[in-house]
């Protein structure tokens, strides 16, 4: 139960972390949606604090502390706290920039918990097998040497075996993933509740059958048949399975959906079984598509501005719209940054106009210290024509760093 709880919480943490970008955007556009954002933030923070007490493997310790997931996630959540507090879209932009790396680390955490859980499940399966052999051996000794076996002891041994089996089934059925196992004859031996939920086929319909192809889309069936024939006819005792693969599964109604699947093998002479651990990633894929669309929307808004619009930390240009880049003759920001760090490289030096340096201070420092004044700069375009621009800026401290939105 505890392992199932950990996997469930880590999966929810990953899901809510992905949803934060969408919820943050919704809140920025409509403040009445603040409760949904606050609820997601609370869920993630509680989940994170709980999982920090469940660092069960060296790999998890490395991810959380050596690779700084703990620090990175807290920083990521702080962006949304600041968004609620200040209602400034720069925090949404910063969170969006960090979201993919955070989600990648959370994916690794979920998969590591699932790997650890599967390892424990396999240990339980093996333990149950040996317990069964031990109980039978004890009964045999009693039959040969004692002749009068204790009925109470026999009953207790049976109860212990049944308890072990029930515990094993409980762990498997409480998994947040579909767990399916087949023996060497391709007969299905395990079909947990999650498998029934995501594929639609009941345990009674699948256990003891060789109908695994019912969950494989038609376009993949022949490939599966060819590969499985080759595999099951070879020595599988030393076979190794590893990474998760993204494929498609098929429901009972014939509809297909995206899945993530990893395979494992448990070998014990003729009792070898193939175990499939399957996750329905429909929601994850849907959220990823929403984030992509949102990023396109934000870039569209930025590029729709006719003024020069850019974001800088005071030293290096971080973002610039197409109007700005086209004026200076660059196709994208990366091209610009290969030759320049700052738009101030293009400021013409002339008394009465803003310079890159003004009495020892940068142009941004000069703007921020004199917000009540009108500031103008002279800039020459590609054709050599001189243009005069009025400069405005707003700046905020974010995680100890300055970021500024500048318009010309």
mmCIF file of C-alpha atoms in Angstrom, residues 29 93 96 291-307 309 319-323:
data_model
loop_
_atom_site.group_PDB
_atom_site.id
_atom_site.type_symbol
_atom_site.label_atom_id
_atom_site.label_comp_id
_atom_site.label_asym_id
_atom_site.label_seq_id
_atom_site.Cartn_x
_atom_site.Cartn_y
_atom_site.Cartn_z
ATOM 1 C CA UNK A 29 -6.119 36.225 -17.860
ATOM 2 C CA UNK A 93 7.527 33.289 -18.799
ATOM 3 C CA UNK A 96 7.653 28.217 -18.848
ATOM 4 C CA UNK A 291 1.850 23.775 -23.339
ATOM 5 C CA UNK A 292 3.078 23.815 -26.939
ATOM 6 C CA UNK A 293 -0.034 25.723 -28.024
ATOM 7 C CA UNK A 294 0.389 28.118 -25.116
ATOM 8 C CA UNK A 295 4.015 28.791 -26.043
ATOM 9 C CA UNK A 296 2.947 29.532 -29.605
ATOM 10 C CA UNK A 297 0.252 31.855 -28.271
ATOM 11 C CA UNK A 298 2.701 33.779 -26.062
ATOM 12 C CA UNK A 299 5.196 34.126 -28.920
ATOM 13 C CA UNK A 300 2.368 35.264 -31.191
ATOM 14 C CA UNK A 301 1.383 37.987 -28.713
ATOM 15 C CA UNK A 302 4.992 39.129 -28.370
ATOM 16 C CA UNK A 303 5.567 39.192 -32.132
ATOM 17 C CA UNK A 304 2.300 41.015 -32.792
ATOM 18 C CA UNK A 305 3.681 44.118 -31.089
ATOM 19 C CA UNK A 306 4.701 46.831 -33.573
ATOM 20 C CA UNK A 307 7.004 48.483 -31.021
ATOM 21 C CA UNK A 309 9.706 44.716 -27.249
ATOM 22 C CA UNK A 319 13.912 37.725 -25.555
ATOM 23 C CA UNK A 320 13.109 40.029 -28.500
ATOM 24 C CA UNK A 321 10.123 40.240 -30.841
ATOM 25 C CA UNK A 322 10.312 40.042 -34.624
ATOM 26 C CA UNK A 323 9.991 43.815 -35.035
#
